[in-house]
Tab-separated table of C-alpha atoms in Angstrom:
chain	number	residue	atom	x	y	z
G	8	MET	CA	0.283	-0.149	0.019
G	9	VAL	CA	1.277	3.199	-1.045
G	10	GLN	CA	0.045	6.075	1.565
G	11	TYR	CA	0.330	9.800	0.777
G	12	LEU	CA	0.158	12.533	3.250
G	13	HIS	CA	-0.533	16.102	2.279
G	14	GLN	CA	-1.188	18.977	4.638
G	15	ARG	CA	-4.136	20.707	3.880
G	16	ASP	CA	-2.996	24.393	4.619
G	17	ASP	CA	-0.455	25.433	7.195
G	18	PHE	CA	0.380	24.019	10.310
G	19	ASN	CA	-2.221	26.128	12.173
G	20	ILE	CA	-4.898	23.661	11.203
G	21	VAL	CA	-4.205	20.492	12.401
G	22	GLN	CA	-5.614	18.157	10.067
G	23	LEU	CA	-3.384	16.454	7.236
G	24	GLU	CA	-4.909	15.069	3.969
G	25	TRP	CA	-3.802	11.641	3.110
G	26	ALA	CA	-4.238	9.758	-0.048
G	27	THR	CA	-3.948	6.102	0.415
G	28	GLY	CA	-2.519	3.792	-1.977
G	29	VAL	CA	-2.938	0.038	-2.059
G	30	ILE	CA	-0.408	-2.581	-3.172
G	31	ILE	CA	-0.897	-6.263	-3.093
G	32	ALA	CA	1.915	-7.890	-5.031
G	33	THR	CA	2.879	-11.725	-5.477
G	34	LYS	CA	6.074	-13.316	-6.064
G	35	THR	CA	6.611	-14.923	-9.154
G	36	LYS	CA	10.489	-15.582	-8.716
G	37	GLN	CA	13.003	-15.832	-6.977
G	38	LYS	CA	21.754	3.663	7.839
G	39	GLU	CA	19.421	2.633	10.084
G	40	THR	CA	18.288	2.876	13.774
G	41	ASN	CA	15.239	3.967	15.387
G	42	GLN	CA	14.428	4.879	18.879
G	43	TRP	CA	10.396	4.809	19.389
G	44	ASN	CA	8.507	5.240	22.561
G	45	PRO	CA	5.463	3.084	22.055
G	46	LYS	CA	3.427	5.029	24.553
G	47	THR	CA	4.263	8.385	22.834
G	48	TYR	CA	3.811	7.217	19.480
G	49	ASN	CA	0.428	5.590	20.393
G	50	THR	CA	-0.881	8.539	22.071
G	51	HIS	CA	-0.462	10.925	18.915
G	52	THR	CA	-0.480	8.465	16.003
G	53	ALA	CA	-3.049	5.960	16.864
G	54	PHE	CA	-4.697	6.714	13.641
G	55	VAL	CA	-1.814	4.890	11.922
G	56	SER	CA	-3.348	1.516	13.074
G	57	GLN	CA	-6.549	2.389	13.116
G	58	LEU	CA	-6.841	3.112	9.474
G	59	ALA	CA	-4.764	0.270	8.299
G	60	LEU	CA	-7.097	-2.412	9.581
G	61	PRO	CA	-8.862	-2.546	6.014
G	62	VAL	CA	-5.299	-3.411	4.597
G	63	VAL	CA	-5.237	-6.348	7.107
G	64	ASP	CA	-8.598	-7.387	5.457
G	65	LEU	CA	-6.697	-7.175	1.866
G	66	LEU	CA	-4.068	-9.509	3.551
G	67	ASP	CA	-6.812	-11.998	4.282
G	68	PRO	CA	-4.688	-14.089	6.511
G	69	GLN	CA	-5.325	-17.458	6.719
G	70	GLU	CA	-5.459	-20.337	9.262
G	71	GLY	CA	-1.882	-21.576	9.664
G	72	GLU	CA	-0.039	-19.349	7.270
G	73	ARG	CA	3.232	-17.669	8.270
G	74	ILE	CA	3.053	-14.008	7.978
G	75	LEU	CA	6.036	-11.610	8.651
G	76	ASP	CA	5.137	-8.189	9.808
G	77	VAL	CA	7.890	-5.323	8.579
G	78	GLY	CA	7.862	-2.456	11.014
G	79	CYS	CA	5.691	-4.224	13.534
G	80	GLY	CA	5.604	-1.479	16.024
G	81	GLU	CA	4.317	-2.811	19.323
G	82	GLY	CA	2.273	-5.513	17.640
G	83	THR	CA	-1.381	-4.022	17.273
G	84	LEU	CA	-1.835	-5.302	13.622
G	85	ALA	CA	0.074	-8.450	14.296
G	86	LEU	CA	-2.414	-9.249	16.853
G	87	GLU	CA	-5.298	-8.637	14.538
G	88	ILE	CA	-3.699	-10.897	11.949
G	89	GLU	CA	-3.169	-13.714	14.543
G	90	ARG	CA	-6.685	-13.543	15.462
G	91	LYS	CA	-7.585	-14.904	12.067
G	92	GLY	CA	-5.442	-18.063	12.611
G	93	ALA	CA	-2.000	-16.974	11.316
G	94	LYS	CA	1.329	-17.080	12.676
G	95	VAL	CA	3.149	-13.654	12.772
G	96	ILE	CA	6.818	-12.919	13.175
G	97	GLY	CA	7.430	-9.208	13.568
G	98	VAL	CA	10.752	-7.108	12.742
G	99	ASP	CA	11.084	-3.634	13.793
G	100	MET	CA	14.272	-1.416	14.033
G	101	SER	CA	13.197	-0.275	17.587
G	102	ALA	CA	14.120	-2.275	20.447
G	103	GLN	CA	11.256	-0.376	22.568
G	104	MET	CA	8.732	-1.440	20.010
G	105	VAL	CA	9.655	-5.039	19.963
G	106	ALA	CA	9.886	-5.366	23.507
G	107	GLY	CA	6.161	-3.879	23.345
G	108	ALA	CA	5.209	-6.448	20.611
G	109	LYS	CA	6.581	-9.385	22.938
G	110	ASN	CA	4.606	-8.085	25.863
G	111	ASN	CA	1.626	-8.282	23.624
G	112	GLY	CA	2.318	-11.942	22.732
G	113	ILE	CA	3.985	-11.349	19.530
G	114	GLU	CA	7.232	-13.306	18.528
G	115	ALA	CA	9.238	-10.081	17.167
G	116	TYR	CA	12.776	-9.371	16.728
G	117	VAL	CA	14.949	-5.977	16.253
G	118	GLY	CA	16.259	-6.117	12.681
G	119	SER	CA	15.945	-4.168	9.306
G	120	VAL	CA	13.965	-4.928	6.344
G	121	THR	CA	17.211	-4.571	4.221
G	122	ASP	CA	18.910	-7.246	6.106
G	123	LEU	CA	16.383	-10.244	6.713
G	124	PRO	CA	17.425	-13.238	7.486
G	125	TYR	CA	14.832	-15.444	5.922
G	126	ASP	CA	14.708	-17.453	2.959
G	127	GLU	CA	11.341	-18.656	1.297
G	128	VAL	CA	9.796	-19.135	4.618
G	129	PHE	CA	6.814	-16.854	4.645
G	130	ASP	CA	3.293	-17.211	2.993
G	131	ALA	CA	2.546	-13.533	3.172
G	132	VAL	CA	4.705	-10.190	4.151
G	133	PHE	CA	2.634	-7.274	5.463
G	134	SER	CA	3.932	-3.815	6.458
G	135	ASN	CA	1.990	-0.845	7.380
G	136	ALA	CA	3.185	3.125	7.507
G	137	THR	CA	7.118	1.867	7.427
G	138	LEU	CA	8.740	1.507	3.844
G	139	HIS	CA	8.925	5.222	3.475
G	140	TRP	CA	11.497	5.416	6.041
G	141	VAL	CA	13.655	2.781	4.217
G	142	LYS	CA	15.940	5.014	1.561
G	143	ASP	CA	17.127	1.791	0.004
G	144	ALA	CA	14.073	0.667	-1.419
G	145	ARG	CA	15.469	-1.894	-4.027
G	146	SER	CA	17.173	-3.603	-0.978
G	147	ALA	CA	13.919	-3.782	0.933
G	148	VAL	CA	12.255	-4.937	-1.844
G	149	GLN	CA	14.695	-7.996	-2.649
G	150	ASN	CA	14.718	-8.965	1.249
G	151	ILE	CA	10.970	-8.955	1.318
G	152	ALA	CA	10.901	-11.280	-2.005
G	153	LYS	CA	13.617	-13.440	-0.608
G	154	SER	CA	11.733	-14.146	2.664
G	155	LEU	CA	8.592	-15.182	0.725
G	156	LYS	CA	7.438	-18.392	-0.864
G	157	ARG	CA	7.273	-18.638	-4.405
G	158	GLY	CA	3.700	-17.652	-4.891
G	159	GLY	CA	3.628	-15.713	-1.482
G	160	ARG	CA	2.065	-12.247	-1.315
G	161	PHE	CA	2.999	-8.942	-0.162
G	162	VAL	CA	0.884	-6.414	0.893
G	163	CYS	CA	1.917	-2.929	2.495
G	164	GLU	CA	1.102	0.649	3.103
G	165	PHE	CA	3.299	3.495	3.209
G	166	GLY	CA	3.923	7.097	2.335
G	167	GLY	CA	4.207	7.833	-1.462
G	168	GLU	CA	4.728	10.819	-3.783
G	169	GLY	CA	3.294	13.904	-2.553
G	170	ASN	CA	3.085	12.754	1.253
G	171	ALA	CA	3.683	15.301	3.649
G	172	TYR	CA	4.355	17.763	0.706
G	173	HIS	CA	3.814	20.892	2.234
G	174	LEU	CA	5.619	19.508	5.507
G	175	VAL	CA	8.895	18.765	3.712
G	176	ASN	CA	8.658	22.222	1.762
G	177	ALA	CA	8.337	23.849	5.048
G	178	MET	CA	11.321	21.973	6.616
G	179	GLY	CA	13.434	22.621	3.837
G	180	LYS	CA	12.641	26.373	3.788
G	181	VAL	CA	13.525	26.684	7.540
G	182	PHE	CA	16.827	25.022	6.942
G	183	ALA	CA	17.511	27.375	4.095
G	184	ASN	CA	16.799	30.323	6.307
G	185	HIS	CA	19.171	29.109	8.926
G	186	PRO	CA	22.350	27.806	7.451
G	187	GLU	CA	23.625	27.307	10.749
G	188	PHE	CA	21.228	24.039	10.941
G	189	GLY	CA	23.419	22.462	8.504
G	190	ALA	CA	21.893	20.840	5.055
G	191	PHE	CA	18.371	19.615	5.256
G	192	GLU	CA	18.188	15.878	4.321
G	193	ASN	CA	14.712	14.568	3.647
G	194	PRO	CA	14.584	11.410	5.522
G	195	TRP	CA	11.513	9.707	3.810
G	196	TYR	CA	11.149	7.899	0.607
G	197	PHE	CA	7.750	8.731	-1.221
G	198	PRO	CA	7.885	7.023	-4.572
G	199	SER	CA	5.245	7.510	-7.510
G	200	VAL	CA	2.856	4.363	-7.985
G	201	GLU	CA	4.640	4.006	-11.314
G	202	ALA	CA	8.048	3.829	-9.894
G	203	TYR	CA	7.063	1.486	-7.006
G	204	THR	CA	5.421	-0.762	-9.222
G	205	MET	CA	8.545	-0.879	-11.803
G	206	LEU	CA	10.526	-1.592	-8.753
G	207	LEU	CA	8.540	-4.399	-7.666
G	208	GLU	CA	8.088	-6.129	-11.093
G	209	SER	CA	11.753	-5.810	-11.684
G	210	GLU	CA	12.269	-8.034	-8.445
G	211	GLY	CA	10.032	-10.636	-9.638
G	212	PHE	CA	6.519	-9.628	-8.043
G	213	ARG	CA	3.518	-9.356	-9.912
G	214	VAL	CA	1.390	-6.191	-8.957
G	215	GLU	CA	-2.064	-7.404	-8.676
G	216	TYR	CA	-3.767	-3.886	-7.074
G	217	ILE	CA	-2.775	-0.921	-6.495
G	218	GLU	CA	-4.978	2.313	-5.567
G	219	LEU	CA	-4.513	5.680	-4.566
G	220	ILE	CA	-7.453	6.936	-2.281
G	221	PRO	CA	-7.449	10.691	-0.855
G	222	ARG	CA	-8.276	10.599	2.815
G	223	PRO	CA	-8.295	13.609	5.220
G	224	THR	CA	-6.863	12.817	8.857
G	225	PRO	CA	-7.690	14.893	11.655
G	226	MET	CA	-4.711	15.409	14.125
G	227	ASP	CA	-4.911	17.023	17.425
G	228	ASP	CA	-1.600	18.321	18.043
G	229	ILE	CA	0.925	18.963	14.752
G	230	MET	CA	3.478	19.813	17.215
G	231	HIS	CA	3.654	16.048	18.571
G	232	TRP	CA	3.870	15.271	15.067
G	233	LEU	CA	6.869	17.148	14.297
G	234	ASP	CA	8.339	15.661	17.641
G	235	ILE	CA	7.897	12.244	16.762
G	236	PHE	CA	8.393	12.004	12.910
G	237	ALA	CA	10.804	14.678	12.090
G	238	ASN	CA	13.601	13.722	15.036
G	239	GLY	CA	15.967	12.111	12.308
G	240	VAL	CA	15.870	15.950	10.601
G	241	THR	CA	16.231	17.712	13.709
G	242	GLU	CA	18.010	15.448	16.349
G	243	HIS	CA	21.432	17.414	15.667
G	244	LEU	CA	19.736	20.921	16.492
G	245	THR	CA	20.218	22.638	19.645
G	246	ALA	CA	16.911	22.965	21.950
G	247	GLU	CA	16.762	26.433	20.894
G	248	GLN	CA	17.091	25.751	17.397
G	249	PHE	CA	14.376	23.225	17.505
G	250	GLU	CA	12.077	25.502	19.021
G	251	THR	CA	12.999	27.740	16.006
G	252	PHE	CA	12.325	25.036	13.604
G	253	LYS	CA	8.921	24.012	15.076
G	254	ILE	CA	7.642	27.620	15.141
G	255	GLU	CA	8.652	28.624	11.451
G	256	CYS	CA	7.327	25.224	9.980
């Protein structure tokens, strides 16, 4: 699933406009660190898992299937999948999130989608709101393909072309206005549908379904959104510089 995030006007209006895209692909042939606080993440981004429940339906997990959840977080969606009778293995870059998943009864490991240790062991790979953080998209797709049994399916949701367009532009302008902040580096990978389809097909997938669905998403506090999702951009800033960044965004 390719998910698009657009901001409607400015950050004084706490509503982000999303366009969701669904990808279902079938296998036909053969820098990364994250420190996420599960409590903070769930408090301000609960919509991420809630809006992904229809994607679980598209995954259509079956009794006895083995499914890999890439970017499992604390296992909210993995639990939904297991309720349908499948066995889920979760991987996430955040040790805190993996600990949360284990506390929820999910078998989970710290790891990167660009370095998965599996070879043709899963009936399906599922991923929600994760792959836009992985700049090496080809390596991610290659590892997903390697993990799937022949004929296995890949169902995902993540940010695509145009996602957070106004936010990214605003952040770039703030950095341009403050050279002391250093160079602005966009931490996200937001591909077009065409580009991601070509990538999947080049790695042996047959794309069966892909769709973009505009969807406005209300948010109660855009400042917390910046605190959580812009940390890779601002982690080197001083506290004073970070406050300037948030105000000017």
